[in-house]
Short mmCIF file of C-alpha atoms in Angstrom, two decimals:
data_model
loop_
_atom_site.label_atom_id
_atom_site.label_comp_id
_atom_site.label_asym_id
_atom_site.label_seq_id
_atom_site.Cartn_x
_atom_site.Cartn_y
_atom_site.Cartn_z
CA MET A 277 13.30 23.24 -8.94
CA ASP A 278 16.70 21.82 -9.80
CA ILE A 279 16.79 18.09 -10.62
CA GLU A 280 20.46 17.73 -9.64
CA GLU A 281 19.70 19.18 -6.23
CA TRP A 282 16.94 16.61 -5.72
CA GLU A 283 19.37 13.84 -6.69
CA GLN A 284 21.75 15.06 -4.00
CA ARG A 285 18.93 15.29 -1.45
CA HIS A 286 17.96 11.67 -2.17
CA ALA A 287 21.51 10.50 -1.48
CA GLU A 288 21.82 12.49 1.73
CA ALA A 289 18.41 11.27 2.95
CA PHE A 290 19.22 7.63 2.20
CA TYR A 291 22.38 7.66 4.30
CA ASN A 292 20.71 9.64 7.10
CA ALA A 293 17.94 7.03 7.34
CA LYS A 294 20.44 4.17 7.15
CA GLU A 295 22.20 5.66 10.17
CA ALA A 296 18.93 6.08 12.12
CA LEU A 297 17.34 2.63 11.54
CA PRO A 298 19.40 0.80 14.23
CA TYR A 299 17.76 3.02 16.90
CA LEU A 300 14.44 1.21 16.43
CA ASP A 301 13.50 -1.62 18.82
CA GLY A 302 11.04 -3.18 16.40
CA MET A 303 7.85 -2.99 14.34
CA PHE A 304 4.52 -4.81 14.48
CA VAL A 305 2.92 -5.65 11.11
CA ALA A 306 -0.53 -7.20 10.53
CA TYR A 307 -2.83 -8.66 9.06
CA ASN A 308 -2.78 -9.76 5.44
CA SER A 309 -0.36 -12.00 3.63
CA ASN A 310 -0.95 -14.39 0.80
CA ILE A 311 0.87 -16.13 -2.01
CA ASP A 312 1.00 -14.16 -5.25
CA ALA A 313 0.91 -16.14 -8.49
CA ILE A 314 2.38 -13.70 -11.01
CA ARG A 315 2.01 -13.62 -14.76
CA HIS A 316 3.51 -10.94 -17.02
CA LEU A 317 1.01 -10.76 -19.88
CA THR A 318 2.01 -10.54 -23.54
CA GLU A 319 -0.17 -9.51 -26.47
CA GLU A 320 -0.35 -13.22 -27.38
CA ASP A 321 -1.63 -14.07 -23.88
CA LEU A 322 -4.31 -11.42 -24.16
CA SER A 323 -5.40 -12.58 -27.60
CA LYS A 324 -5.68 -16.13 -26.25
CA LEU A 325 -7.78 -15.02 -23.24
CA VAL A 326 -10.14 -12.95 -25.43
CA GLY A 327 -10.44 -15.93 -27.81
CA PHE A 328 -12.12 -18.06 -25.16
CA PHE A 329 -15.26 -15.90 -25.32
CA ASP A 330 -17.63 -14.25 -27.73
CA GLU A 331 -16.29 -10.69 -28.09
CA SER A 332 -19.74 -9.12 -27.86
CA ASP A 333 -20.22 -10.90 -24.51
CA ILE A 334 -16.92 -9.42 -23.34
CA GLN A 335 -18.05 -5.96 -24.43
CA ASP A 336 -21.34 -6.34 -22.52
CA ARG A 337 -19.49 -7.48 -19.40
CA VAL A 338 -17.04 -4.54 -19.65
CA ALA A 339 -20.05 -2.20 -19.74
CA ALA A 340 -21.51 -3.96 -16.66
CA TYR A 341 -18.22 -3.36 -14.76
CA PRO A 342 -18.20 -6.47 -12.55
CA ARG A 343 -17.29 -5.75 -8.91
CA GLU A 344 -16.22 -9.31 -8.19
CA ILE A 345 -14.87 -12.21 -10.22
CA ALA A 346 -17.63 -14.81 -10.21
CA GLU A 347 -16.63 -16.41 -13.55
CA PRO A 348 -13.83 -16.15 -16.14
CA LEU A 349 -15.76 -13.63 -18.28
CA ASP A 350 -15.72 -11.19 -15.33
CA PHE A 351 -11.95 -11.59 -15.17
CA VAL A 352 -11.38 -10.79 -18.85
CA ALA A 353 -13.72 -7.77 -18.64
CA ARG A 354 -11.94 -6.30 -15.61
CA LEU A 355 -8.53 -6.97 -17.20
CA LEU A 356 -9.53 -4.98 -20.31
CA ILE A 357 -10.88 -2.13 -18.15
CA SER A 358 -7.64 -2.00 -16.14
CA MET A 359 -5.51 -2.07 -19.32
CA ARG A 360 -7.60 0.58 -21.06
CA GLU A 361 -7.25 2.99 -18.13
CA GLY A 362 -3.72 1.93 -17.17
CA LYS A 363 -4.90 1.79 -13.56
CA ALA A 364 -4.12 -0.80 -10.93
CA ALA A 365 -7.18 -2.63 -9.66
CA GLU A 366 -7.88 -5.29 -7.06
CA VAL A 367 -11.06 -7.32 -7.50
CA PRO A 368 -12.22 -10.06 -5.09
CA ALA A 369 -13.00 -13.69 -5.96
CA TYR A 370 -14.92 -15.66 -3.33
CA THR A 371 -14.47 -19.16 -4.78
CA ALA A 372 -11.43 -21.14 -5.95
CA ASP A 373 -13.00 -21.61 -9.44
CA ILE A 374 -11.16 -18.70 -11.09
CA HIS A 375 -7.86 -19.89 -9.55
CA GLU A 376 -8.33 -23.32 -11.14
CA TRP A 377 -9.39 -21.79 -14.49
CA LEU A 378 -6.34 -19.49 -14.63
CA LYS A 379 -3.99 -22.36 -13.72
CA GLU A 380 -5.42 -24.43 -16.57
CA HIS A 381 -5.80 -21.72 -19.24
CA LEU A 382 -2.96 -19.30 -18.48
CA GLY A 383 -0.51 -20.44 -15.79
CA PHE A 384 1.86 -18.25 -13.78
CA ASP A 385 5.51 -17.29 -14.24
CA TYR A 386 6.46 -17.55 -10.56
CA ALA A 387 5.05 -17.17 -7.04
CA ARG A 388 6.16 -14.94 -4.18
CA MET A 389 5.05 -13.31 -0.93
CA GLY A 390 1.97 -11.16 -1.40
CA GLY A 391 -0.37 -9.10 0.73
CA GLN A 392 0.57 -5.76 2.21
CA ALA A 393 1.57 -7.06 5.66
CA GLY A 394 3.60 -9.91 4.16
CA ILE A 395 5.43 -7.62 1.74
CA ILE A 396 6.06 -4.97 4.42
CA SER A 397 7.31 -7.57 6.94
CA ASN A 398 9.82 -8.96 4.45
CA LEU A 399 11.00 -5.47 3.46
CA LEU A 400 11.54 -4.39 7.08
CA GLY A 401 13.28 -7.67 7.83
CA ARG A 402 15.68 -7.10 4.95
CA LEU A 403 16.35 -3.53 6.07
CA GLY A 404 17.95 -5.10 9.14
CA LEU A 405 15.53 -3.99 11.88
CA LYS A 406 16.20 -5.67 15.22
CA LYS A 407 12.74 -7.22 15.29
CA VAL A 408 9.73 -7.40 12.98
CA VAL A 409 6.69 -9.03 14.58
CA ALA A 410 4.36 -10.19 11.82
CA TYR A 411 0.84 -11.41 12.55
CA VAL A 412 -1.28 -13.25 9.98
CA PRO A 413 -4.48 -14.91 11.29
CA TRP A 414 -4.35 -17.55 8.51
CA LEU A 415 -0.65 -18.45 8.60
CA SER A 416 -0.38 -21.81 6.81
CA GLU A 417 2.75 -23.95 6.52
CA GLU A 418 3.02 -23.04 2.81
CA GLN A 419 2.51 -19.32 3.54
CA ALA A 420 5.21 -19.37 6.24
CA GLU A 421 7.79 -20.42 3.63
CA TYR A 422 7.40 -17.06 1.86
CA PHE A 423 8.65 -15.01 4.82
CA THR A 424 12.29 -14.10 4.29
CA ALA A 425 14.73 -16.06 6.47
CA THR A 426 16.59 -13.07 7.92
CA GLY A 427 16.18 -14.24 11.51
CA ASN A 428 14.56 -10.99 12.68
CA ILE A 429 11.00 -11.76 11.49
CA LEU A 430 8.94 -13.38 14.25
CA HIS A 431 5.32 -14.50 14.56
CA PRO A 432 3.28 -14.98 17.77
CA LYS A 433 2.34 -18.58 18.59
CA VAL A 434 0.28 -19.91 21.48
CA GLU A 435 1.93 -22.80 23.32
CA ASN A 436 0.53 -24.16 26.59
CA GLY A 437 -1.50 -20.98 27.05
CA LYS A 438 1.51 -18.69 26.61
CA VAL A 439 2.30 -16.49 23.61
CA LEU A 440 5.83 -16.94 22.26
CA LEU A 441 7.52 -15.18 19.34
CA LYS A 442 8.90 -17.70 16.86
CA PRO A 443 10.11 -17.73 13.25
CA PRO A 444 7.06 -18.09 10.94
CA GLY A 445 8.19 -21.60 9.95
CA GLU A 446 7.61 -22.65 13.58
CA ALA A 447 4.44 -20.63 14.17
CA PHE A 448 2.02 -21.74 11.42
CA LYS A 449 -1.40 -23.31 12.01
CA PRO A 450 -1.40 -26.98 10.89
CA GLY A 451 -4.07 -27.99 8.37
CA ILE A 452 -5.05 -24.46 7.29
CA GLY A 453 -5.34 -23.63 3.57
CA SER A 454 -3.41 -20.92 1.73
CA LYS A 455 -4.73 -17.72 0.21
CA VAL A 456 -3.49 -17.39 -3.39
CA ASN A 457 -3.89 -14.13 -5.35
CA TRP A 458 -3.28 -13.75 -9.07
CA ILE A 459 -1.26 -10.74 -10.24
CA LEU A 460 -1.63 -10.03 -13.95
CA GLU A 461 0.98 -7.46 -14.95
CA TYR A 462 0.92 -5.67 -18.29
CA SER A 463 3.22 -3.22 -20.04
CA LYS A 464 2.86 0.25 -21.49
CA ASP A 465 2.15 0.39 -25.27
CA MET A 466 0.69 -3.12 -25.50
CA ASN A 467 -1.86 -3.26 -28.32
CA VAL A 468 -5.31 -4.47 -27.25
CA THR A 469 -8.09 -5.42 -29.68
CA CYS A 470 -11.58 -6.62 -28.76
CA ALA A 471 -14.92 -6.36 -30.55
CA GLY A 472 -13.49 -4.05 -33.20
CA ASN A 473 -12.02 -1.65 -30.64
CA THR A 474 -8.26 -1.13 -30.47
CA PHE A 475 -6.23 0.81 -27.91
CA LYS A 476 -2.72 1.06 -26.52
CA VAL A 477 -2.08 0.48 -22.80
CA PRO A 478 -1.11 3.93 -21.40
CA ARG A 479 1.23 2.72 -18.60
CA ASP A 480 2.70 -0.29 -16.83
CA ASN A 481 0.30 -1.62 -14.22
CA ARG A 482 -1.54 -4.71 -13.01
CA LEU A 483 -4.84 -6.35 -12.15
CA ILE A 484 -5.03 -8.34 -8.91
CA ILE A 485 -7.58 -11.11 -8.47
CA SER A 486 -7.83 -11.21 -4.69
CA SER A 487 -8.75 -14.59 -3.21
CA ARG A 488 -11.33 -14.28 -0.41
CA PRO A 489 -12.04 -17.85 0.78
CA LYS A 490 -15.02 -18.33 3.11
CA TRP A 491 -12.81 -19.29 6.06
CA LEU A 492 -10.92 -15.98 5.91
CA ARG A 493 -11.36 -13.84 9.04
CA LEU A 494 -9.52 -10.59 9.72
CA ASP A 495 -9.26 -11.06 13.44
CA MET A 496 -6.77 -11.71 16.21
CA ASP A 497 -6.51 -14.89 18.26
CA LYS A 498 -8.03 -14.18 21.70
CA GLN A 499 -4.99 -15.43 23.62
CA ILE A 500 -2.63 -13.33 21.49
CA TYR A 501 -4.84 -10.27 22.08
CA GLU A 502 -4.81 -10.89 25.83
CA GLN A 503 -1.00 -11.19 25.82
CA LEU A 504 -0.21 -8.41 23.34
CA ASP A 505 2.53 -7.16 25.67
CA THR A 506 4.64 -10.16 24.56
CA LEU A 507 5.12 -8.37 21.21
CA LEU A 508 6.91 -5.44 22.85
CA PRO A 509 9.14 -3.56 22.54
CA VAL A 510 7.97 -2.13 19.21
CA ASP A 511 8.08 1.51 18.07
CA GLY A 512 5.34 1.39 15.47
CA ALA A 513 2.62 -0.71 13.90
CA MET A 514 1.67 -0.99 10.23
CA LEU A 515 -1.80 -2.42 9.78
CA SER A 516 -3.44 -3.46 6.52
CA GLY A 517 -5.83 -5.99 5.01
CA TYR A 518 -9.05 -4.44 6.32
CA GLN A 519 -10.45 -4.65 2.79
CA MET A 520 -11.04 -8.36 3.48
CA ILE A 521 -13.77 -7.61 6.00
CA LYS A 522 -17.18 -8.68 4.60
CA GLU A 523 -20.60 -7.21 5.34
CA GLU A 524 -22.01 -10.52 6.57
CA TYR A 525 -20.64 -13.95 7.39
CA GLU A 526 -22.23 -17.39 7.27
CA ASP A 527 -22.11 -17.67 11.08
CA GLY A 528 -24.30 -14.57 11.51
CA SER A 529 -21.50 -12.16 12.42
CA THR A 530 -21.17 -8.89 10.47
CA TYR A 531 -18.53 -6.35 9.54
CA LYS A 532 -19.37 -4.47 12.74
CA ASP A 533 -17.94 -7.30 14.85
CA TYR A 534 -14.63 -7.27 12.97
CA VAL A 535 -14.40 -3.48 12.93
CA GLU A 536 -14.97 -3.42 16.70
CA ASN A 537 -12.31 -6.11 17.28
CA SER A 538 -9.83 -4.25 15.05
CA VAL A 539 -10.28 -1.05 17.05
CA LYS A 540 -9.77 -2.96 20.31
CA VAL A 541 -6.38 -4.22 19.07
CA ILE A 542 -5.33 -0.67 18.11
CA GLU A 543 -6.42 0.78 21.43
CA LYS A 544 -4.64 -1.97 23.38
CA LEU A 545 -1.42 -1.43 21.44
CA LYS A 546 -1.59 2.29 22.23
CA SER A 547 -2.25 1.61 25.92
CA LEU A 548 0.79 -0.69 26.12
CA ASN A 549 3.03 1.96 24.54
CA PRO A 550 1.66 5.53 24.47
CA GLU A 551 4.59 6.54 22.21
CA LEU A 552 3.63 3.93 19.60
CA ARG A 553 2.61 5.33 16.23
CA ILE A 554 0.15 3.38 14.08
CA HIS A 555 -0.06 3.51 10.28
CA VAL A 556 -2.86 2.04 8.17
CA GLU A 557 -2.08 1.22 4.55
CA LEU A 558 -5.18 1.52 2.42
CA THR A 559 -5.90 -0.36 -0.78
CA SER A 560 -8.64 -0.67 -3.36
CA ILE A 561 -11.94 -1.48 -1.61
CA GLN A 562 -14.89 -2.22 -3.92
CA ASN A 563 -17.56 -2.29 -1.21
CA ARG A 564 -18.54 1.28 -0.31
CA LEU A 565 -20.00 0.34 3.08
CA ILE A 566 -16.78 -1.43 4.12
CA ARG A 567 -14.63 1.38 2.69
CA LYS A 568 -16.51 3.96 4.74
CA ALA A 569 -16.47 1.82 7.89
CA ILE A 570 -12.70 1.34 7.65
CA LEU A 571 -12.14 5.07 7.27
CA THR A 572 -14.63 6.41 9.80
CA GLU A 573 -14.56 3.66 12.44
CA ILE A 574 -11.02 2.16 12.30
CA VAL A 575 -8.81 4.95 10.90
CA ALA A 576 -10.52 8.11 12.20
CA ARG A 577 -9.29 9.14 15.65
CA HIS A 578 -7.63 5.78 16.32
CA VAL A 579 -4.49 5.79 14.14
CA HIS A 580 -1.82 8.37 13.43
CA SER A 581 -0.91 7.84 9.80
CA LEU A 582 -2.56 6.80 6.53
CA GLY A 583 -0.85 5.69 3.30
CA LEU A 584 -2.62 5.57 -0.05
CA ASP A 585 -2.28 6.19 -3.79
CA THR A 586 -4.18 8.56 -6.10
CA VAL A 587 -7.09 6.19 -6.82
CA GLU A 588 -7.45 5.40 -3.13
CA VAL A 589 -7.54 9.12 -2.28
CA ALA A 590 -10.40 9.58 -4.76
CA ASN A 591 -12.30 6.56 -3.42
CA ALA A 592 -11.87 7.69 0.19
CA LEU A 593 -13.07 11.21 -0.61
CA ASN A 594 -16.07 9.80 -2.44
CA VAL A 595 -17.45 7.79 0.50
CA LEU A 596 -16.74 10.68 2.89
CA GLY A 597 -19.07 12.90 0.86
CA HIS A 598 -16.57 14.92 -1.20
CA GLU A 599 -17.76 13.75 -4.64
CA GLU A 600 -16.63 16.82 -6.58
CA LEU A 601 -13.11 16.75 -5.16
CA SER A 602 -12.98 12.98 -5.66
CA TYR A 603 -13.87 13.39 -9.33
CA SER A 604 -11.25 16.12 -9.73
CA VAL A 605 -8.56 13.81 -8.26
CA ILE A 606 -9.46 10.86 -10.49
CA ARG A 607 -9.82 12.98 -13.62
CA LYS A 608 -6.32 14.38 -13.10
CA GLY A 609 -5.75 16.88 -15.92
CA GLU A 610 -3.40 19.83 -15.57
CA ASN A 611 -4.70 20.67 -12.08
CA GLY A 612 -4.58 17.06 -10.87
CA ILE A 613 -1.80 17.60 -8.34
CA MET A 614 -3.67 20.54 -6.79
CA SER A 615 -6.78 18.37 -6.34
CA LEU A 616 -4.67 15.57 -4.89
CA TYR A 617 -3.13 17.96 -2.37
CA GLN A 618 -6.55 19.34 -1.40
CA GLY A 619 -7.86 15.77 -1.13
CA ALA A 620 -5.04 14.72 1.19
CA VAL A 621 -5.68 17.79 3.38
CA GLN A 622 -9.39 16.94 3.49
CA LEU A 623 -8.65 13.36 4.58
CA MET A 624 -6.42 14.64 7.37
CA LYS A 625 -9.23 16.90 8.63
CA ASP A 626 -12.06 14.40 8.28
CA LEU A 627 -10.15 11.51 9.85
CA ASP A 628 -8.28 13.52 12.50
CA LEU A 629 -4.86 12.18 11.48
CA GLU A 630 -1.31 13.22 12.29
CA ARG A 631 0.00 12.29 8.86
CA VAL A 632 -1.33 11.47 5.36
CA HIS A 633 1.17 10.09 2.84
CA VAL A 634 0.08 9.94 -0.81
CA HIS A 635 2.28 8.24 -3.39
CA SER A 636 1.66 9.09 -7.02
CA LEU A 637 3.76 8.27 -10.07
CA GLY A 638 6.62 10.78 -10.06
CA PHE A 639 5.92 12.54 -6.76
CA TYR A 640 4.80 12.05 -3.15
CA ILE A 641 2.70 14.34 -0.97
CA CYS A 642 2.81 14.18 2.83
CA ILE A 643 0.40 16.29 4.91
CA LEU A 644 1.41 16.76 8.55
CA ALA A 645 -0.50 18.00 11.58
CA LYS A 646 1.07 20.90 13.44
CA GLY A 647 3.24 19.93 16.39
CA HIS A 648 4.78 16.81 14.88
CA PRO A 649 8.11 15.95 16.58
CA LEU A 650 10.25 16.19 13.41
CA THR A 651 11.33 19.10 11.25
CA LEU A 652 10.07 19.28 7.68
CA LYS A 653 13.55 18.37 6.45
CA GLU A 654 13.54 15.23 8.61
CA HIS A 655 10.13 14.28 7.23
CA ARG A 656 11.35 15.03 3.73
CA ASP A 657 14.35 12.74 4.30
CA SER A 658 12.00 9.87 5.21
CA LEU A 659 10.05 10.38 1.96
CA LEU A 660 13.25 10.56 -0.10
CA PHE A 661 14.53 7.38 1.58
CA SER A 662 11.34 5.60 0.53
CA SER A 663 11.77 6.91 -3.02
CA VAL A 664 15.21 5.27 -3.20
CA LEU A 665 13.83 1.98 -1.82
CA ALA A 666 10.96 1.99 -4.34
CA ALA A 667 13.38 2.68 -7.20
CA ALA A 668 15.60 -0.24 -6.13
CA GLN A 669 12.53 -2.49 -5.85
CA ALA A 670 11.31 -1.53 -9.33
CA LEU A 671 14.79 -1.83 -10.81
CA ASN A 672 15.67 -5.29 -9.46
CA GLY A 673 12.29 -6.77 -8.59
CA ASN A 674 13.21 -7.00 -4.89
CA ILE A 675 15.53 -5.66 -2.18
CA GLU A 676 17.66 -8.19 -0.30
CA ASN A 677 19.33 -5.73 2.09
CA LEU A 678 20.16 -2.06 2.64
CA ALA A 679 23.34 -2.34 0.59
CA GLU A 680 21.30 -3.54 -2.42
CA ALA A 681 18.84 -0.69 -1.88
CA GLU A 682 21.59 1.77 -2.80
CA ALA A 683 20.99 0.77 -6.43
CA GLY A 684 17.95 3.05 -6.24
CA LEU A 685 20.26 6.06 -6.02
CA GLU A 686 21.28 5.42 -9.64
CA VAL A 687 17.68 5.75 -10.86
CA PRO A 688 16.94 9.30 -12.07
CA VAL A 689 14.45 11.62 -10.42
CA SER A 690 11.29 11.82 -12.52
CA SER A 691 11.28 14.88 -14.77
CA ILE A 692 7.50 14.52 -15.12
CA GLY A 693 7.12 14.49 -11.33
CA LEU A 694 9.30 17.60 -11.14
CA GLU A 695 7.08 19.28 -13.74
CA ASP A 696 3.97 18.42 -11.68
CA LEU A 697 5.57 20.04 -8.65
CA GLU A 698 6.49 23.15 -10.62
CA ASN A 699 2.83 23.48 -11.64
CA PHE A 700 1.85 23.07 -8.01
CA GLN A 701 4.35 25.78 -7.02
CA LEU A 702 2.38 28.32 -9.08
CA TYR A 703 -0.78 27.26 -7.24
CA CYS A 704 0.92 27.55 -3.83
CA THR A 705 2.67 30.86 -4.36
CA GLY A 706 -0.42 32.33 -6.03
CA ARG A 707 -2.44 31.58 -2.88
CA LYS A 708 0.46 32.61 -0.64
CA LEU A 709 0.62 29.14 0.92
CA CYS A 710 4.39 29.28 0.58
CA THR A 711 7.14 31.39 -0.94
CA PRO A 712 9.08 30.23 -4.02
CA ASP A 713 12.17 29.82 -1.79
CA GLU A 714 10.34 27.53 0.66
CA PHE A 715 8.95 25.41 -2.15
CA GLU A 716 12.42 24.87 -3.60
CA TYR A 717 12.91 22.62 -0.55
CA GLY A 718 9.51 20.94 -1.03
CA TYR A 719 7.94 22.66 2.00
CA VAL A 720 4.48 24.18 2.43
CA TYR A 721 3.75 25.85 5.78
CA GLY A 722 0.04 26.08 6.56
CA SER A 723 -1.92 27.59 9.43
CA GLU A 724 -3.47 24.23 10.40
CA HIS A 725 -1.05 21.79 8.78
CA ASP A 726 2.28 21.58 6.98
CA ALA A 727 3.08 19.65 3.83
CA ILE A 728 6.02 18.20 1.96
CA LEU A 729 6.08 17.45 -1.75
CA ILE A 730 8.99 15.65 -3.37
CA PRO A 731 9.73 14.43 -6.88
CA SER A 732 10.41 10.69 -6.73
CA LYS A 733 12.72 8.38 -8.64
CA VAL A 734 10.90 6.39 -11.33
CA VAL A 735 12.14 3.33 -13.22
CA GLU A 736 11.10 3.59 -16.87
CA ARG A 737 10.68 -0.19 -17.33
CA PRO A 738 10.15 -1.74 -13.88
CA LYS A 739 10.83 -5.45 -13.37
CA ALA A 740 7.71 -5.57 -11.19
CA THR A 741 5.11 -3.11 -9.90
CA VAL A 742 3.47 -5.17 -7.15
CA GLY A 743 4.51 -4.05 -3.69
CA ILE A 744 6.04 -0.73 -4.72
CA GLY A 745 3.34 1.29 -2.93
CA ASP A 746 3.87 -0.81 0.22
CA THR A 747 7.63 -0.23 -0.06
CA ILE A 748 7.09 3.54 -0.33
CA SER A 749 4.77 3.73 2.68
CA ALA A 750 6.76 1.34 4.88
CA GLY A 751 10.11 2.93 4.01
CA ALA A 752 8.89 6.45 4.81
CA PHE A 753 7.06 5.44 8.01
CA VAL A 754 9.94 3.41 9.47
CA ALA A 755 12.53 6.08 8.55
CA MET A 756 10.36 8.68 10.30
CA LEU A 757 10.08 6.56 13.47
CA ALA A 758 13.83 5.85 13.41
CA LYS A 759 14.58 9.58 13.24
CA ILE A 760 12.26 10.26 16.20
CA LYS A 761 14.07 7.58 18.25
CA GLN A 762 17.48 8.90 17.19
CA LYS A 763 16.53 12.44 18.28
CA HIS A 764 15.24 11.19 21.63
CA SER A 765 18.55 9.41 22.19
CA GLY A 766 20.31 12.76 21.75
CA LYS A 767 22.60 11.52 18.95
#
């Protein structure tokens, strides 16, 4: 596989997608947004945090692997685990105590829009789409300020029994609190010492302390649900935030109520526009019952597309009963990409999806059901477009518009990602899944599905890592929808 050829393909794909985007009428994005308080950790910061506790207590808590942040010691333990493995993690906190402790003992560098739906809405707004309808059940006045003021981002608001689309700054709920998450970013090669153990951080990544206040409900206002047609026209929906669903609530309701309501929204959207395609963006979900319910009751059979990273593939496979394959994905090793491919195929089968998009460092895999309305090249172009967007995001920390996104074209294609794909080529050709010539284009033709694998652009020292996965998934999904609309228009 020639790296220069992939550079050229990225450029061609970027401009093809840029030309197609104006064909879209709009996108609907829900449910989760929050305010991210971001701190880039130094070795001095880490030493200070460890110094607040007895190191043997930290070691014991690391071994216990806390699943939620109930006190500061849980936070330090999960931070060390994340740094040791170099893996992103998102851990819930159900009280404001840890927020207050971090403000007092650490502080943040800056704050910005957070939450998958918030990040995706701002990205799509900046890409110049005609209309981006964002919906956040807990839109506070403070939260509304973090939506970008591009004029094309709108939020439903009930006035005199009617649903109107208004800029977020005019659509918030008075008196509601804000959801604030902490993003602790760390860098590759940081030295970490605790309880006599020393290690180097293997890669840039982050730990997210996800605020889950008791008043949080992942639901849709009844009047907005009844008047969902006011959101139209939209070509696609990107839904996320389901990880915030809890098993039980203080009022006696359970996760089943919120799962059922979520499915009703999806089914109503599809009934209003049978051509509408729906994508769910997965994230880290600690609770196995909720993780399985999201996959088997919300995603399976109801949506078209699923976006996730390597860890999320492993976690999904695990709750669906594929423990051995899950372990193989998470363990990586020299056959890691083969396991990831097999895992993505398994998710497509189990969940009856049209499309599964996996983003991994250095390459993306997209599994497609037979009969999809685009050619493999057109799908590949959408993935390459998202690779350019992600590179621009990592390079500059954000993307203000499509012109700025072109900066991603200057970022080199990952040689490590290319090497992973070359290893996968041996696997594919050995099993006669594709010919060497087909794989040079990134294509795998299967009897029940097709697949595309591309090497992606990777920034060696990213300004920020939060939101890059959302940028990849949203960029690819919206470019795909734009191409479908462009083809239907006959241009």
